[in-house]
mmCIF file of C-alpha atoms and ligand atoms in Angstrom:
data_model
loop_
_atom_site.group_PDB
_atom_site.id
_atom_site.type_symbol
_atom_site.label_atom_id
_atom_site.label_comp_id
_atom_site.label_asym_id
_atom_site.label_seq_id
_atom_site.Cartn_x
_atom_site.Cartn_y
_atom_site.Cartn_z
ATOM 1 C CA UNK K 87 69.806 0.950 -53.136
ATOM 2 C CA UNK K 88 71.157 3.852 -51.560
ATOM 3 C CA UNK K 89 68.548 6.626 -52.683
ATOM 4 C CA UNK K 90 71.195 9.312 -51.983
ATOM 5 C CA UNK K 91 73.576 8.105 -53.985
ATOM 6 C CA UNK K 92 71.478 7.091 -56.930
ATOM 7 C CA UNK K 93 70.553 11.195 -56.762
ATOM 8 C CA UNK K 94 74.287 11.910 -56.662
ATOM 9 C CA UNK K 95 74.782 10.112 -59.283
ATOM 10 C CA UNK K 96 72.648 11.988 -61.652
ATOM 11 C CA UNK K 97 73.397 15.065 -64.030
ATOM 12 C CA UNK K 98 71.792 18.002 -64.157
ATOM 13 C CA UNK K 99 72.579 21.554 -66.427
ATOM 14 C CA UNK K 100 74.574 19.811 -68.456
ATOM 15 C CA UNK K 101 74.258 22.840 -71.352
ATOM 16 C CA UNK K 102 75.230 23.975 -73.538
ATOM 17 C CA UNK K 103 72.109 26.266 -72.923
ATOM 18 C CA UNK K 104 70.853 29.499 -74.827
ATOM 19 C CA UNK K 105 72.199 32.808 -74.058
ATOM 20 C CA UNK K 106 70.309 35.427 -71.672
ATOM 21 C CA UNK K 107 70.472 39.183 -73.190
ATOM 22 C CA UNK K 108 69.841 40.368 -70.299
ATOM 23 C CA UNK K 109 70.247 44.018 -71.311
ATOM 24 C CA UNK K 110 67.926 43.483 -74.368
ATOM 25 C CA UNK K 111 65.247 42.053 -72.359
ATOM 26 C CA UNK K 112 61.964 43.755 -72.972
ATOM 27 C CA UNK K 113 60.095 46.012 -70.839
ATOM 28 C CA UNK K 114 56.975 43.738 -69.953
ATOM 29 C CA UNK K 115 57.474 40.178 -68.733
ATOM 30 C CA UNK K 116 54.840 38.691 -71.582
ATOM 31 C CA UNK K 117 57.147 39.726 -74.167
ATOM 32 C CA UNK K 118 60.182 37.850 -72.660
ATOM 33 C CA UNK K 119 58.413 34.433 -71.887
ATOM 34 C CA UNK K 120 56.816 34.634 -75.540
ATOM 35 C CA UNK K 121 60.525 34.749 -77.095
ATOM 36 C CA UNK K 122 61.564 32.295 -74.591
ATOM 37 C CA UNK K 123 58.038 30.083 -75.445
ATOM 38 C CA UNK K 124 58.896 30.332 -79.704
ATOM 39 C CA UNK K 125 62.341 29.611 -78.710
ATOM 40 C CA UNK K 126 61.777 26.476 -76.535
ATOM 41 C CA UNK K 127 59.215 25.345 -79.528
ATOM 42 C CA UNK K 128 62.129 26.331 -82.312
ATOM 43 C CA UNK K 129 64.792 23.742 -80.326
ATOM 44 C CA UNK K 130 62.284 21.346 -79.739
ATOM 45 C CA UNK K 131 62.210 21.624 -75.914
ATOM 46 C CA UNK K 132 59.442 18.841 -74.937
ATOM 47 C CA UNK K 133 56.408 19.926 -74.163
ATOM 48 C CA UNK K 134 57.257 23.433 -73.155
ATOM 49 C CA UNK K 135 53.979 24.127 -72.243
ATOM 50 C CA UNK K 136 53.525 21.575 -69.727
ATOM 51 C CA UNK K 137 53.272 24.306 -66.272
ATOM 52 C CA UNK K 138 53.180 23.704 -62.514
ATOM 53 C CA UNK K 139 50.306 25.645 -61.171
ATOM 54 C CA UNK K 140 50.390 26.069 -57.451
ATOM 55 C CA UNK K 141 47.497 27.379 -55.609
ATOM 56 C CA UNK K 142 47.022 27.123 -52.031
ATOM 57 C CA UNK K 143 43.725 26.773 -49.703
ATOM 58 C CA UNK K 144 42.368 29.476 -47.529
ATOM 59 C CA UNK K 145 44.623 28.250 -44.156
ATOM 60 C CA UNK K 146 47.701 28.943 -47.014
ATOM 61 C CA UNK K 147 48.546 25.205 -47.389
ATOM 62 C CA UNK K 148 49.776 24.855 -50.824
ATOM 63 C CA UNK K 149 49.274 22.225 -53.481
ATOM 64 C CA UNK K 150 50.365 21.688 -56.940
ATOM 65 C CA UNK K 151 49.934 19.459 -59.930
ATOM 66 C CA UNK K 152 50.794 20.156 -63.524
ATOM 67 C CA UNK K 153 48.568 21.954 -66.364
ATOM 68 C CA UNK K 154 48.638 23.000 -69.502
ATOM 69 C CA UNK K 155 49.311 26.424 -70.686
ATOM 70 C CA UNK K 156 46.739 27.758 -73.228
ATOM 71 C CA UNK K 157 47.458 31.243 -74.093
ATOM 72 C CA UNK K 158 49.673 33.825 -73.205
ATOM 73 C CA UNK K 159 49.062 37.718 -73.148
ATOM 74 C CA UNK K 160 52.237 38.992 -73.368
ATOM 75 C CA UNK K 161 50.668 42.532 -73.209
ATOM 76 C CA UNK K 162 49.100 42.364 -70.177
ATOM 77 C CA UNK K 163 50.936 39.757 -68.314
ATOM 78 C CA UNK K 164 48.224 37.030 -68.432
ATOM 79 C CA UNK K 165 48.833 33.811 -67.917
ATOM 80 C CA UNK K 166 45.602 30.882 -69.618
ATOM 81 C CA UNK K 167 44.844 27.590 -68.206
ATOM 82 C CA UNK K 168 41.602 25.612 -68.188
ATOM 83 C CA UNK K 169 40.454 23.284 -65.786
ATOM 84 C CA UNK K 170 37.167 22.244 -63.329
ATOM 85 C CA UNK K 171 35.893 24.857 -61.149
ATOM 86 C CA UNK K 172 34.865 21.927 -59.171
ATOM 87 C CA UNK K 173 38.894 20.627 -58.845
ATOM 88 C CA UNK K 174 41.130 20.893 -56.042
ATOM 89 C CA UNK K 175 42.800 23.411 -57.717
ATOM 90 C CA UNK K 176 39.123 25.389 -58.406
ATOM 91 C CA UNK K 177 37.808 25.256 -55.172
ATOM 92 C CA UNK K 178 40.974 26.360 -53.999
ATOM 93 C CA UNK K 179 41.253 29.551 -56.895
ATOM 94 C CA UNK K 180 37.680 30.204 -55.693
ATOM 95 C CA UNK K 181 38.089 30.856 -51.843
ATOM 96 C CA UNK K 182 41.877 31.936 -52.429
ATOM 97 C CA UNK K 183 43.057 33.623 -56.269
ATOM 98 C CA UNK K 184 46.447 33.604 -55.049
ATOM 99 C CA UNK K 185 48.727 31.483 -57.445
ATOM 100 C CA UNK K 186 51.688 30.719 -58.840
ATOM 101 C CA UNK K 187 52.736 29.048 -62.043
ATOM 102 C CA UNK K 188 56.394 27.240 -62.486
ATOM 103 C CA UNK K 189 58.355 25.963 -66.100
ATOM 104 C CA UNK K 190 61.521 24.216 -66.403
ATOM 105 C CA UNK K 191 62.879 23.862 -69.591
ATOM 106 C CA UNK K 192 65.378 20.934 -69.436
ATOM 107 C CA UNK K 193 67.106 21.035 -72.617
ATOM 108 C CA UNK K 194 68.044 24.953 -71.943
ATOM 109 C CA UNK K 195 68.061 24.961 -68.343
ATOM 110 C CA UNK K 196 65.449 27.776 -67.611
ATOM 111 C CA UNK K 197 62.759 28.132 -65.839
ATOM 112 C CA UNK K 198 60.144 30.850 -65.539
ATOM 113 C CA UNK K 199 58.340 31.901 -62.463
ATOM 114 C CA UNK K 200 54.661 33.065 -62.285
ATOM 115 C CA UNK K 201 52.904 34.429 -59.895
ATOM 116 C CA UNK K 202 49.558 36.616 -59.010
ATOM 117 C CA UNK K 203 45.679 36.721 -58.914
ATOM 118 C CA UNK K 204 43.570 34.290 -61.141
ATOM 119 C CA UNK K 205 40.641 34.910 -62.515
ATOM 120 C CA UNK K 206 38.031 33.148 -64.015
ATOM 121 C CA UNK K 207 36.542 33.719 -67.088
ATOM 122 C CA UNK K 208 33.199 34.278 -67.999
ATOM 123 C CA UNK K 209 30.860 31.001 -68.933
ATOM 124 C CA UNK K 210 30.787 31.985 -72.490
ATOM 125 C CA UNK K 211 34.810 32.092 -73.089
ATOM 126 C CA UNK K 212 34.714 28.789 -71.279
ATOM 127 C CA UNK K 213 32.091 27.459 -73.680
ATOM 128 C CA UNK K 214 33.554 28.317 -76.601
ATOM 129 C CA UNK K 215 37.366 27.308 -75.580
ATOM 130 C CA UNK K 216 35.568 23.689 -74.559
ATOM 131 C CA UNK K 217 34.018 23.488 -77.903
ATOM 132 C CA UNK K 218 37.166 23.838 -79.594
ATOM 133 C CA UNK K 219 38.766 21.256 -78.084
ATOM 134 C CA UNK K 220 39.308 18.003 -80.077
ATOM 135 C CA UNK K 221 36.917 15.007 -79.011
ATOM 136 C CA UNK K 222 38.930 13.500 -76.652
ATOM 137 C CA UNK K 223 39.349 16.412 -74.355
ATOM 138 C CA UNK K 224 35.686 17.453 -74.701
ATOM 139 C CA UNK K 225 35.151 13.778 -73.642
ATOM 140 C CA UNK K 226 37.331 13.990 -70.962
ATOM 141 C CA UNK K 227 35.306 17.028 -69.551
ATOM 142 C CA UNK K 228 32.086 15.634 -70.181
ATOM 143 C CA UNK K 229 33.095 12.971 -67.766
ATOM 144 C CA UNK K 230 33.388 15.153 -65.025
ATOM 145 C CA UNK K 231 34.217 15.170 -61.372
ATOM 146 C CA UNK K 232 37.517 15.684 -61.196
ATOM 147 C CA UNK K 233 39.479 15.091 -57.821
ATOM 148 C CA UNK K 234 36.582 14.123 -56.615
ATOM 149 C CA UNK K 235 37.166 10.090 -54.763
ATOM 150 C CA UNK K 236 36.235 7.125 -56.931
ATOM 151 C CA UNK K 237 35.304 4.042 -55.433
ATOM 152 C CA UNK K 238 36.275 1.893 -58.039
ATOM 153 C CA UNK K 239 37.633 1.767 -62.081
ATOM 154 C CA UNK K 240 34.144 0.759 -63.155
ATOM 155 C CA UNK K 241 32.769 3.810 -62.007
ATOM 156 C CA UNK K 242 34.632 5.774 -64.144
ATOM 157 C CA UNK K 243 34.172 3.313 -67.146
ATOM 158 C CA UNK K 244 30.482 3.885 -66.531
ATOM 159 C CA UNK K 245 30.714 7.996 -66.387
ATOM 160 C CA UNK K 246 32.757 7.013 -69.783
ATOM 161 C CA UNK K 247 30.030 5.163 -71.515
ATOM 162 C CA UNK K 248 27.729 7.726 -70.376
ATOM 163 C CA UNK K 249 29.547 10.527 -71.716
ATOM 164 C CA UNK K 250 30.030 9.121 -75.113
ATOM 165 C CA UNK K 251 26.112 8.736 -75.191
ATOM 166 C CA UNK K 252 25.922 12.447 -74.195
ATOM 167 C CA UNK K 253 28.806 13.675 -76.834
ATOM 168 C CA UNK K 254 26.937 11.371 -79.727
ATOM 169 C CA UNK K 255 22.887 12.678 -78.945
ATOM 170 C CA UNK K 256 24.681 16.472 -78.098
ATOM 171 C CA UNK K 257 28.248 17.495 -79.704
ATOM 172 C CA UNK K 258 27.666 20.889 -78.046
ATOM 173 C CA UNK K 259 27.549 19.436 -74.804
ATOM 174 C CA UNK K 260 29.871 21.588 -72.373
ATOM 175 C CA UNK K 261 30.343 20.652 -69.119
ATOM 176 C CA UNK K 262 29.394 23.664 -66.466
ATOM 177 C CA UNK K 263 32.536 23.403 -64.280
ATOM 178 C CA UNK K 264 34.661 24.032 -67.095
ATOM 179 C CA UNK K 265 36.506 27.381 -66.688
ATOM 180 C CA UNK K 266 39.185 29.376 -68.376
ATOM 181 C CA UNK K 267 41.694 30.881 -66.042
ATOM 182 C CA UNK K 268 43.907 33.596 -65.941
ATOM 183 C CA UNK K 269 46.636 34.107 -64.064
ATOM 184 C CA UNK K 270 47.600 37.581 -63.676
ATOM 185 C CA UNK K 271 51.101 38.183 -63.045
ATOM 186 C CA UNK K 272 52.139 41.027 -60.645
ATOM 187 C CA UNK K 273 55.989 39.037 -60.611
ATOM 188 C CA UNK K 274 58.007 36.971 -63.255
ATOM 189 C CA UNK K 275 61.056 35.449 -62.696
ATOM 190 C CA UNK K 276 62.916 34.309 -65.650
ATOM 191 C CA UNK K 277 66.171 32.004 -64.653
ATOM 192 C CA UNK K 278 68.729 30.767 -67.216
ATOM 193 C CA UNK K 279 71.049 28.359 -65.793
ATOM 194 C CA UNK K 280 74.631 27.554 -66.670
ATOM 195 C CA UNK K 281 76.543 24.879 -66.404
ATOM 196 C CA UNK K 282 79.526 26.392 -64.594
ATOM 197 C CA UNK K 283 76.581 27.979 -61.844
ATOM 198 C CA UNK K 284 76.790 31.905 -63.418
ATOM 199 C CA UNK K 285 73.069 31.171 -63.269
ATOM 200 C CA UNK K 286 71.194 34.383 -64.273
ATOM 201 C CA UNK K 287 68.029 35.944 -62.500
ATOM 202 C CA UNK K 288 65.790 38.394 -63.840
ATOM 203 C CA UNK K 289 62.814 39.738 -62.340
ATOM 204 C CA UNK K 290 60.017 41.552 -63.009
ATOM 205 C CA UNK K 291 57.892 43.034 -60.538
ATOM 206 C CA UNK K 292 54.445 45.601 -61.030
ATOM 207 C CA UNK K 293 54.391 48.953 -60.060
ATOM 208 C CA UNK K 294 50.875 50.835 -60.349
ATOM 209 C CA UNK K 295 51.829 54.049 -62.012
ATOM 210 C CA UNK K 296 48.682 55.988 -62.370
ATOM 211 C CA UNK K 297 46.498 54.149 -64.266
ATOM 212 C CA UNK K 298 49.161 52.729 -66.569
ATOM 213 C CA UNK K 299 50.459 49.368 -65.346
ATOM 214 C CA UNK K 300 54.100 49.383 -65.544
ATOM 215 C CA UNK K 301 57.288 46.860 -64.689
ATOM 216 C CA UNK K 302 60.242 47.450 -62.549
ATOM 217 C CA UNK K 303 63.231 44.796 -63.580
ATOM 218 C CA UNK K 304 66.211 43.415 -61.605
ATOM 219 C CA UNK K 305 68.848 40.911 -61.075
ATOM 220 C CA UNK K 306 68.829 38.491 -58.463
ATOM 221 C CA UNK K 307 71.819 36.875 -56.853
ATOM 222 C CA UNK K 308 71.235 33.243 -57.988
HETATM 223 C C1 FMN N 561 50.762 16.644 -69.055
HETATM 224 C C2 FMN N 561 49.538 16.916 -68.220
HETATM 225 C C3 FMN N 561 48.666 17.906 -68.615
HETATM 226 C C4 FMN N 561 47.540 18.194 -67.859
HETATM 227 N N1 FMN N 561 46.720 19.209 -68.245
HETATM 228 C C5 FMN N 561 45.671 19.553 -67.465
HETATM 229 C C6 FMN N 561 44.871 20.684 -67.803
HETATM 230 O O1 FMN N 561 45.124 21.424 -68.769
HETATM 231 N N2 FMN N 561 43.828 20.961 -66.979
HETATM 232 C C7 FMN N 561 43.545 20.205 -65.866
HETATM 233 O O2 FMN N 561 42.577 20.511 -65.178
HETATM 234 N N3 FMN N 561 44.285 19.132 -65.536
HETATM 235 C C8 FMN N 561 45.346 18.791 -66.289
HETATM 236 N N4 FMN N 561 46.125 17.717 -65.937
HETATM 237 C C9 FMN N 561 45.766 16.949 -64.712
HETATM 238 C C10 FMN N 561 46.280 17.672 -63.471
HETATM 239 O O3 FMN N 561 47.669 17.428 -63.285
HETATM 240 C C11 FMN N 561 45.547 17.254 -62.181
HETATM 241 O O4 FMN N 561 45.625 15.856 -61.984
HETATM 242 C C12 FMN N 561 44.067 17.630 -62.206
HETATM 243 O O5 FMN N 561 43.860 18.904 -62.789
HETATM 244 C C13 FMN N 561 43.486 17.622 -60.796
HETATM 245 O O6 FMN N 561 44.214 18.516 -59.994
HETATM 246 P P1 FMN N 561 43.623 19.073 -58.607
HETATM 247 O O7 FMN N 561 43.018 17.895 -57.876
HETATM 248 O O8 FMN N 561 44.796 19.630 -57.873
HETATM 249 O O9 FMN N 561 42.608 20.119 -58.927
HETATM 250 C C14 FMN N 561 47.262 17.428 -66.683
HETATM 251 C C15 FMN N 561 48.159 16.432 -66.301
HETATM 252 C C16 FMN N 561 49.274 16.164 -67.054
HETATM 253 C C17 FMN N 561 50.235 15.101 -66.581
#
C-alpha cells in the first residue's frame, strides 16, 4: 500500500461550512470562540471540546496530547483544563508556562488557535472541580501516576483495586496532583476554511493599554 496515495486519496473541507462575519466579530477573543463553542454544540460537531494542548520543556522541545476543555472565560481570555501536576504535560507547565492550545472542528472546517501563559490554580479550586467529577473520573485520578512507566497491566489493575477501596472508605478522596489550569491567551487565531481555499484568518493579539487589557484584530493571508 502506497501510503501516499492512500493520503491522496482522501477528502478534506468538503463544506458546506458556516459563515465567518468577520466584520461582526467581537472585540475580545472569548466572546468569538464561545459563539463558535454554542455553535459547534448547536450542529452537533463531535466532541468540540476535545483540545490539543501543546506545552514544551525548558530546552523548548515541544509535546502534545489531547485534553479536555473545561471552562472558558470569554471575558478574560482564559482558557480551563485539568490534569496531573505530576504529568508530562505538568512538569513541563511547571518549569515552562508557555502553551498553546489547538481545535479543529471537522464538520465546519475551523479551527481555533490558543496560545499564552498557564497557570495553575489554587488546591482548593482543584479540590472542589475533582469532587464534582462523576465516579469514574474521580476514580481515574485516584489512581494516579500518570505518564509515569508501568511495568506491566497488573500493576495498574492493582492501583485500580486499590483506588476503589480508597473511593468506597473516603468519597472525598482527592488526589494532590490534581490541578486546574488556565491558559491565558495573549493570541487567538480563529480559521474558517472553505472549500474552494478563500480560507479566512482572524487574529487576535493583546496589547497592555494601561491597566486595561485590550485586543488588537487582523486578517491573515491564509
Ligand atoms: C478524548 C480524550 C480526553 C482526554 N482528557 C484528558 C484530560 O482532561 N486531562 C488529562 O490529563 N488527560 C486527558 N487525556 C489523556 C491525555 O491525552 C494524555 O494521555 C495524558 O494527559 C498524559 O499526557 P502527558 O504525558 O503529555 O502529560 C485525554 C485523552 C483523550 C483521548
Amino acid at each position: 500500500m502506497e501510503v501516499a496515495e492512500l493520503l491522496r486519496g482522501l477528502a478534506v473541507m468538503v463544506g458546506p461550512f458556516p459563515r465567518f462575519d468577520v466584520e461582526g466579530a467581537p472585540e475580545r477573543p472569548g466572546e468569538l470562540f464561545v459563539q463558535w463553542l454554542a455553535q459547534a454544540v448547536r450542529e452537533d460537531v463531535v466532541e468540540p471540546h476535545v483540545v490539543t494542548l501543546s506545552t514544551a520543556d525548558e530546552r523548548g522541545r515541544p509535546s502534545s496530547r489531547v485534553l479536555m476543555l473545561r471552562d472558558v472565560d470569554a471575558e478574560r481570555a482564559g482558557w480551563v483544563f485539568a490534569s496531573s501536576a505530576l504529568s508530562r504535560k505538568g512538569v513541563e507547565l511547571s518549569r515552562n508556562p508557555w502553551a498553546a492550545m489547538t481545535m479543529y472542528w471537522t464538520e465546519q472546517g475551523r479551527q481555533v488557535r490558543v496560545s499564552g501563559r498557564v497557570e495553575a490554580a489554587d488546591p482548593e479550586t482543584g479540590r472542589r472541580a475533582f469532587l464534582q467529577r462523576p465516579e469514574p473520573a474521580r476514580l481515574a485520578g485516584l489512581i494516579g501516576r500518570q505518564s509515569a512507566p508501568m511495568a506491566d497491566l497488573a500493576q495498574f489493575d492493582a492501583a485500580d483495586r486499590e483506588a476503589r477501596e480508597l473511593l468506597r472508605g473516603h468519597p472525598e478522596a482527592v488526589p494532590p496532583d490534581f490541578t486546574v489550569y488556565t491558559l491565558w491567551a495573549d493570541e487567538v487565531e480563529f480559521w474558517q476554511g472553505d472549500p474552494e481555499r478563500r480560507h479566512i484568518r482572524l487574529r487576535y493579539e493583546r496589547v497592555d493599554e494601561g491597566a486595561a487589557d485590550g485586543w488588537r484584530k487582523e486578517l491573515l493571508w491564509p
